[in-house]
Amino acid sequence: MPITSIIEAIDSWRKQTPEAFCYQDGTLSYTYRQLGDFSERLAVHFDEQLVQNAPIMVYGDLEFDMPAVFLAAIRSGHGYIPIEADTPK
């Protein structure tokens, strides 16, 4: 079965190699299992708390939380607008 989305790719890697590292932030490393689990839990939260299909503004640095929130937004049917913390006001 060909992979057609980033969600399918992450879920496939999470199933095949759950303990493989997908993100490193300084001395911290995160696995595909952690990325998938966190983004799924956050997607449920978005479904429960946000207006359906409303875009989500994601503010932060280049850290694990950013791609996890991006994936959660996609999983829950929301677009996202990334704003890096260093962006001038």
mmCIF file of N, CA and C in Angstrom:
data_model
loop_
_atom_site.group_PDB
_atom_site.id
_atom_site.type_symbol
_atom_site.label_atom_id
_atom_site.label_comp_id
_atom_site.label_asym_id
_atom_site.label_seq_id
_atom_site.Cartn_x
_atom_site.Cartn_y
_atom_site.Cartn_z
ATOM 1 N N MET A 1 0.844 -1.177 0.000
ATOM 2 C CA MET A 1 0.000 0.000 0.000
ATOM 3 C C MET A 1 0.890 1.241 0.000
ATOM 4 N N PRO A 2 0.759 2.112 -0.986
ATOM 5 C CA PRO A 2 1.588 3.313 -1.022
ATOM 6 C C PRO A 2 1.154 4.326 0.044
ATOM 7 N N ILE A 3 2.137 5.004 0.589
ATOM 8 C CA ILE A 3 1.874 6.046 1.585
ATOM 9 C C ILE A 3 1.485 7.314 0.842
ATOM 10 N N THR A 4 0.364 7.939 1.256
ATOM 11 C CA THR A 4 -0.119 9.118 0.542
ATOM 12 C C THR A 4 -0.133 10.379 1.391
ATOM 13 N N SER A 5 0.208 10.278 2.682
ATOM 14 C CA SER A 5 0.213 11.475 3.521
ATOM 15 C C SER A 5 1.290 11.372 4.596
ATOM 16 N N ILE A 6 1.636 12.498 5.179
ATOM 17 C CA ILE A 6 2.630 12.515 6.257
ATOM 18 C C ILE A 6 2.124 11.728 7.457
ATOM 19 N N ILE A 7 0.828 11.761 7.728
ATOM 20 C CA ILE A 7 0.258 10.999 8.837
ATOM 21 C C ILE A 7 0.454 9.511 8.602
ATOM 22 N N GLU A 8 0.183 9.054 7.395
ATOM 23 C CA GLU A 8 0.390 7.643 7.070
ATOM 24 C C GLU A 8 1.863 7.263 7.210
ATOM 25 N N ALA A 9 2.756 8.143 6.801
ATOM 26 C CA ALA A 9 4.190 7.859 6.911
ATOM 27 C C ALA A 9 4.607 7.746 8.371
ATOM 28 N N ILE A 10 4.220 8.706 9.202
ATOM 29 C CA ILE A 10 4.560 8.676 10.628
ATOM 30 C C ILE A 10 3.979 7.426 11.272
ATOM 31 N N ASP A 11 2.714 7.107 10.983
ATOM 32 C CA ASP A 11 2.074 5.928 11.565
ATOM 33 C C ASP A 11 2.755 4.641 11.109
ATOM 34 N N SER A 12 3.195 4.599 9.863
ATOM 35 C CA SER A 12 3.908 3.433 9.355
ATOM 36 C C SER A 12 5.247 3.261 10.069
ATOM 37 N N TRP A 13 6.008 4.344 10.201
ATOM 38 C CA TRP A 13 7.288 4.262 10.910
ATOM 39 C C TRP A 13 7.076 3.916 12.380
ATOM 40 N N ARG A 14 6.018 4.465 12.960
ATOM 41 C CA ARG A 14 5.704 4.187 14.365
ATOM 42 C C ARG A 14 5.393 2.708 14.555
ATOM 43 N N LYS A 15 4.721 2.103 13.598
ATOM 44 C CA LYS A 15 4.388 0.686 13.687
ATOM 45 C C LYS A 15 5.616 -0.198 13.424
ATOM 46 N N GLN A 16 6.410 0.166 12.418
ATOM 47 C CA GLN A 16 7.548 -0.660 12.017
ATOM 48 C C GLN A 16 8.758 -0.497 12.933
ATOM 49 N N THR A 17 9.032 0.737 13.348
ATOM 50 C CA THR A 17 10.224 1.014 14.168
ATOM 51 C C THR A 17 9.865 2.009 15.272
ATOM 52 N N PRO A 18 9.024 1.595 16.228
ATOM 53 C CA PRO A 18 8.498 2.535 17.224
ATOM 54 C C PRO A 18 9.570 3.202 18.090
ATOM 55 N N GLU A 19 10.673 2.544 18.310
ATOM 56 C CA GLU A 19 11.706 3.115 19.181
ATOM 57 C C GLU A 19 12.809 3.839 18.406
ATOM 58 N N ALA A 20 12.660 3.934 17.088
ATOM 59 C CA ALA A 20 13.631 4.688 16.283
ATOM 60 C C ALA A 20 13.453 6.173 16.573
ATOM 61 N N PHE A 21 14.556 6.886 16.594
ATOM 62 C CA PHE A 21 14.490 8.318 16.869
ATOM 63 C C PHE A 21 14.036 9.074 15.626
ATOM 64 N N CYS A 22 13.115 9.995 15.848
ATOM 65 C CA CYS A 22 12.612 10.810 14.741
ATOM 66 C C CYS A 22 12.965 12.280 14.927
ATOM 67 N N TYR A 23 13.362 12.648 16.147
ATOM 68 C CA TYR A 23 13.644 14.062 16.412
ATOM 69 C C TYR A 23 14.643 14.158 17.557
ATOM 70 N N GLN A 24 15.627 15.022 17.377
ATOM 71 C CA GLN A 24 16.588 15.268 18.442
ATOM 72 C C GLN A 24 16.647 16.760 18.710
ATOM 73 N N ASP A 25 16.545 17.111 19.982
ATOM 74 C CA ASP A 25 16.534 18.506 20.421
ATOM 75 C C ASP A 25 17.591 18.655 21.506
ATOM 76 N N GLY A 26 18.793 19.063 21.112
ATOM 77 C CA GLY A 26 19.884 19.146 22.080
ATOM 78 C C GLY A 26 20.231 17.763 22.584
ATOM 79 N N THR A 27 20.062 17.542 23.877
ATOM 80 C CA THR A 27 20.380 16.243 24.462
ATOM 81 C C THR A 27 19.170 15.315 24.517
ATOM 82 N N LEU A 28 17.994 15.806 24.147
ATOM 83 C CA LEU A 28 16.776 14.996 24.181
ATOM 84 C C LEU A 28 16.501 14.381 22.821
ATOM 85 N N SER A 29 16.099 13.122 22.837
ATOM 86 C CA SER A 29 15.726 12.425 21.606
ATOM 87 C C SER A 29 14.321 11.879 21.762
ATOM 88 N N TYR A 30 13.563 11.885 20.677
ATOM 89 C CA TYR A 30 12.169 11.451 20.683
ATOM 90 C C TYR A 30 11.969 10.375 19.630
ATOM 91 N N THR A 31 11.141 9.398 19.962
ATOM 92 C CA THR A 31 10.881 8.270 19.055
ATOM 93 C C THR A 31 9.609 8.503 18.240
ATOM 94 N N TYR A 32 9.456 7.663 17.220
ATOM 95 C CA TYR A 32 8.225 7.719 16.434
ATOM 96 C C TYR A 32 7.022 7.372 17.296
ATOM 97 N N ARG A 33 7.188 6.481 18.265
ATOM 98 C CA ARG A 33 6.086 6.158 19.170
ATOM 99 C C ARG A 33 5.674 7.400 19.961
ATOM 100 N N GLN A 34 6.646 8.129 20.508
ATOM 101 C CA GLN A 34 6.343 9.337 21.277
ATOM 102 C C GLN A 34 5.658 10.391 20.407
ATOM 103 N N LEU A 35 6.164 10.578 19.207
ATOM 104 C CA LEU A 35 5.579 11.567 18.299
ATOM 105 C C LEU A 35 4.140 11.198 17.957
ATOM 106 N N GLY A 36 3.918 9.949 17.588
ATOM 107 C CA GLY A 36 2.570 9.522 17.228
ATOM 108 C C GLY A 36 1.607 9.576 18.398
ATOM 109 N N ASP A 37 2.047 9.091 19.566
ATOM 110 C CA ASP A 37 1.172 9.080 20.743
ATOM 111 C C ASP A 37 0.801 10.494 21.174
ATOM 112 N N PHE A 38 1.800 11.373 21.235
ATOM 113 C CA PHE A 38 1.542 12.751 21.667
ATOM 114 C C PHE A 38 0.620 13.470 20.683
ATOM 115 N N SER A 39 0.900 13.310 19.393
ATOM 116 C CA SER A 39 0.078 14.020 18.404
ATOM 117 C C SER A 39 -1.359 13.480 18.385
ATOM 118 N N GLU A 40 -1.545 12.190 18.627
ATOM 119 C CA GLU A 40 -2.905 11.636 18.689
ATOM 120 C C GLU A 40 -3.668 12.175 19.895
ATOM 121 N N ARG A 41 -3.022 12.212 21.065
ATOM 122 C CA ARG A 41 -3.694 12.750 22.259
ATOM 123 C C ARG A 41 -4.053 14.215 22.074
ATOM 124 N N LEU A 42 -3.144 14.974 21.492
ATOM 125 C CA LEU A 42 -3.399 16.389 21.269
ATOM 126 C C LEU A 42 -4.507 16.598 20.233
ATOM 127 N N ALA A 43 -4.560 15.752 19.228
ATOM 128 C CA ALA A 43 -5.625 15.845 18.221
ATOM 129 C C ALA A 43 -6.994 15.629 18.862
ATOM 130 N N VAL A 44 -7.086 14.699 19.791
ATOM 131 C CA VAL A 44 -8.348 14.482 20.507
ATOM 132 C C VAL A 44 -8.720 15.741 21.284
ATOM 133 N N HIS A 45 -7.744 16.343 21.932
ATOM 134 C CA HIS A 45 -7.986 17.586 22.675
ATOM 135 C C HIS A 45 -8.487 18.684 21.724
ATOM 136 N N PHE A 46 -7.854 18.821 20.576
ATOM 137 C CA PHE A 46 -8.288 19.821 19.598
ATOM 138 C C PHE A 46 -9.741 19.553 19.178
ATOM 139 N N ASP A 47 -10.061 18.287 18.922
ATOM 140 C CA ASP A 47 -11.431 17.935 18.527
ATOM 141 C C ASP A 47 -12.447 18.334 19.589
ATOM 142 N N GLU A 48 -12.073 18.164 20.835
ATOM 143 C CA GLU A 48 -12.998 18.453 21.933
ATOM 144 C C GLU A 48 -13.108 19.937 22.258
ATOM 145 N N GLN A 49 -12.043 20.709 22.025
ATOM 146 C CA GLN A 49 -11.984 22.077 22.520
ATOM 147 C C GLN A 49 -12.088 23.167 21.460
ATOM 148 N N LEU A 50 -11.826 22.861 20.212
ATOM 149 C CA LEU A 50 -11.755 23.901 19.190
ATOM 150 C C LEU A 50 -12.928 23.840 18.223
ATOM 151 N N VAL A 51 -13.197 24.952 17.608
ATOM 152 C CA VAL A 51 -14.206 25.010 16.554
ATOM 153 C C VAL A 51 -13.723 24.143 15.392
ATOM 154 N N GLN A 52 -14.636 23.353 14.847
ATOM 155 C CA GLN A 52 -14.281 22.433 13.771
ATOM 156 C C GLN A 52 -13.610 23.165 12.611
ATOM 157 N N ASN A 53 -12.490 22.644 12.172
ATOM 158 C CA ASN A 53 -11.718 23.123 11.015
ATOM 159 C C ASN A 53 -11.108 24.507 11.184
ATOM 160 N N ALA A 54 -11.207 25.116 12.361
ATOM 161 C CA ALA A 54 -10.580 26.428 12.570
ATOM 162 C C ALA A 54 -9.059 26.269 12.544
ATOM 163 N N PRO A 55 -8.344 27.214 11.944
ATOM 164 C CA PRO A 55 -6.879 27.112 11.938
ATOM 165 C C PRO A 55 -6.314 27.321 13.347
ATOM 166 N N ILE A 56 -5.157 26.729 13.573
ATOM 167 C CA ILE A 56 -4.473 26.811 14.861
ATOM 168 C C ILE A 56 -3.169 27.569 14.669
ATOM 169 N N MET A 57 -2.951 28.597 15.464
ATOM 170 C CA MET A 57 -1.678 29.305 15.433
ATOM 171 C C MET A 57 -0.724 28.580 16.372
ATOM 172 N N VAL A 58 0.426 28.191 15.856
ATOM 173 C CA VAL A 58 1.412 27.436 16.625
ATOM 174 C C VAL A 58 2.634 28.321 16.827
ATOM 175 N N TYR A 59 2.873 28.713 18.071
ATOM 176 C CA TYR A 59 3.963 29.620 18.415
ATOM 177 C C TYR A 59 5.015 28.843 19.193
ATOM 178 N N GLY A 60 6.268 28.935 18.769
ATOM 179 C CA GLY A 60 7.328 28.249 19.502
ATOM 180 C C GLY A 60 8.639 28.278 18.773
ATOM 181 N N ASP A 61 9.578 27.543 19.350
ATOM 182 C CA ASP A 61 10.913 27.412 18.758
ATOM 183 C C ASP A 61 10.988 26.099 17.977
ATOM 184 N N LEU A 62 12.141 25.853 17.411
ATOM 185 C CA LEU A 62 12.361 24.607 16.684
ATOM 186 C C LEU A 62 12.615 23.505 17.710
ATOM 187 N N GLU A 63 11.526 22.939 18.220
ATOM 188 C CA GLU A 63 11.578 21.919 19.257
ATOM 189 C C GLU A 63 10.565 20.835 18.919
ATOM 190 N N PHE A 64 10.617 19.738 19.635
ATOM 191 C CA PHE A 64 9.749 18.585 19.382
ATOM 192 C C PHE A 64 8.267 18.953 19.349
ATOM 193 N N ASP A 65 7.861 19.854 20.213
ATOM 194 C CA ASP A 65 6.443 20.212 20.285
ATOM 195 C C ASP A 65 5.905 20.775 18.974
ATOM 196 N N MET A 66 6.735 21.468 18.228
ATOM 197 C CA MET A 66 6.247 22.079 16.977
ATOM 198 C C MET A 66 5.769 21.019 15.975
ATOM 199 N N PRO A 67 6.603 20.056 15.546
ATOM 200 C CA PRO A 67 6.078 19.066 14.590
ATOM 201 C C PRO A 67 4.960 18.217 15.187
ATOM 202 N N ALA A 68 5.001 17.975 16.497
ATOM 203 C CA ALA A 68 3.929 17.204 17.141
ATOM 204 C C ALA A 68 2.599 17.952 17.045
ATOM 205 N N VAL A 69 2.621 19.270 17.275
ATOM 206 C CA VAL A 69 1.391 20.067 17.165
ATOM 207 C C VAL A 69 0.939 20.140 15.701
ATOM 208 N N PHE A 70 1.884 20.271 14.768
ATOM 209 C CA PHE A 70 1.517 20.286 13.355
ATOM 210 C C PHE A 70 0.763 18.996 13.007
ATOM 211 N N LEU A 71 1.312 17.854 13.432
ATOM 212 C CA LEU A 71 0.669 16.573 13.144
ATOM 213 C C LEU A 71 -0.694 16.466 13.821
ATOM 214 N N ALA A 72 -0.797 16.945 15.048
ATOM 215 C CA ALA A 72 -2.078 16.919 15.762
ATOM 216 C C ALA A 72 -3.121 17.761 15.022
ATOM 217 N N ALA A 73 -2.694 18.906 14.530
ATOM 218 C CA ALA A 73 -3.609 19.759 13.779
ATOM 219 C C ALA A 73 -4.115 19.029 12.537
ATOM 220 N N ILE A 74 -3.222 18.410 11.813
ATOM 221 C CA ILE A 74 -3.609 17.679 10.601
ATOM 222 C C ILE A 74 -4.530 16.516 10.954
ATOM 223 N N ARG A 75 -4.173 15.764 12.003
ATOM 224 C CA ARG A 75 -4.991 14.620 12.428
ATOM 225 C C ARG A 75 -6.420 15.049 12.767
ATOM 226 N N SER A 76 -6.574 16.240 13.334
ATOM 227 C CA SER A 76 -7.893 16.689 13.771
ATOM 228 C C SER A 76 -8.611 17.552 12.725
ATOM 229 N N GLY A 77 -8.010 17.685 11.540
ATOM 230 C CA GLY A 77 -8.666 18.410 10.465
ATOM 231 C C GLY A 77 -8.509 19.923 10.515
ATOM 232 N N HIS A 78 -7.502 20.389 11.241
ATOM 233 C CA HIS A 78 -7.252 21.825 11.355
ATOM 234 C C HIS A 78 -6.015 22.203 10.540
ATOM 235 N N GLY A 79 -6.081 23.363 9.929
ATOM 236 C CA GLY A 79 -4.880 23.930 9.347
ATOM 237 C C GLY A 79 -4.054 24.547 10.466
ATOM 238 N N TYR A 80 -2.819 24.843 10.200
ATOM 239 C CA TYR A 80 -1.996 25.475 11.234
ATOM 240 C C TYR A 80 -1.161 26.585 10.628
ATOM 241 N N ILE A 81 -0.860 27.565 11.466
ATOM 242 C CA ILE A 81 -0.056 28.700 11.071
ATOM 243 C C ILE A 81 1.149 28.728 11.999
ATOM 244 N N PRO A 82 2.336 28.339 11.500
ATOM 245 C CA PRO A 82 3.512 28.334 12.370
ATOM 246 C C PRO A 82 4.081 29.739 12.559
ATOM 247 N N ILE A 83 4.339 30.091 13.801
ATOM 248 C CA ILE A 83 4.969 31.366 14.139
ATOM 249 C C ILE A 83 6.176 31.038 14.997
ATOM 250 N N GLU A 84 7.375 31.263 14.469
ATOM 251 C CA GLU A 84 8.567 30.995 15.248
ATOM 252 C C GLU A 84 8.758 32.051 16.315
ATOM 253 N N ALA A 85 9.249 31.650 17.471
ATOM 254 C CA ALA A 85 9.391 32.543 18.622
ATOM 255 C C ALA A 85 10.271 33.753 18.314
ATOM 256 N N ASP A 86 11.182 33.616 17.372
ATOM 257 C CA ASP A 86 12.080 34.733 17.046
ATOM 258 C C ASP A 86 11.497 35.701 16.019
ATOM 259 N N THR A 87 10.279 35.451 15.574
ATOM 260 C CA THR A 87 9.641 36.333 14.599
ATOM 261 C C THR A 87 9.388 37.703 15.242
ATOM 262 N N PRO A 88 9.821 38.781 14.609
ATOM 263 C CA PRO A 88 9.583 40.102 15.184
ATOM 264 C C PRO A 88 8.085 40.389 15.305
ATOM 265 N N LYS A 89 7.716 41.164 16.326
ATOM 266 C CA LYS A 89 6.309 41.514 16.508
ATOM 267 C C LYS A 89 5.821 42.333 15.330
#
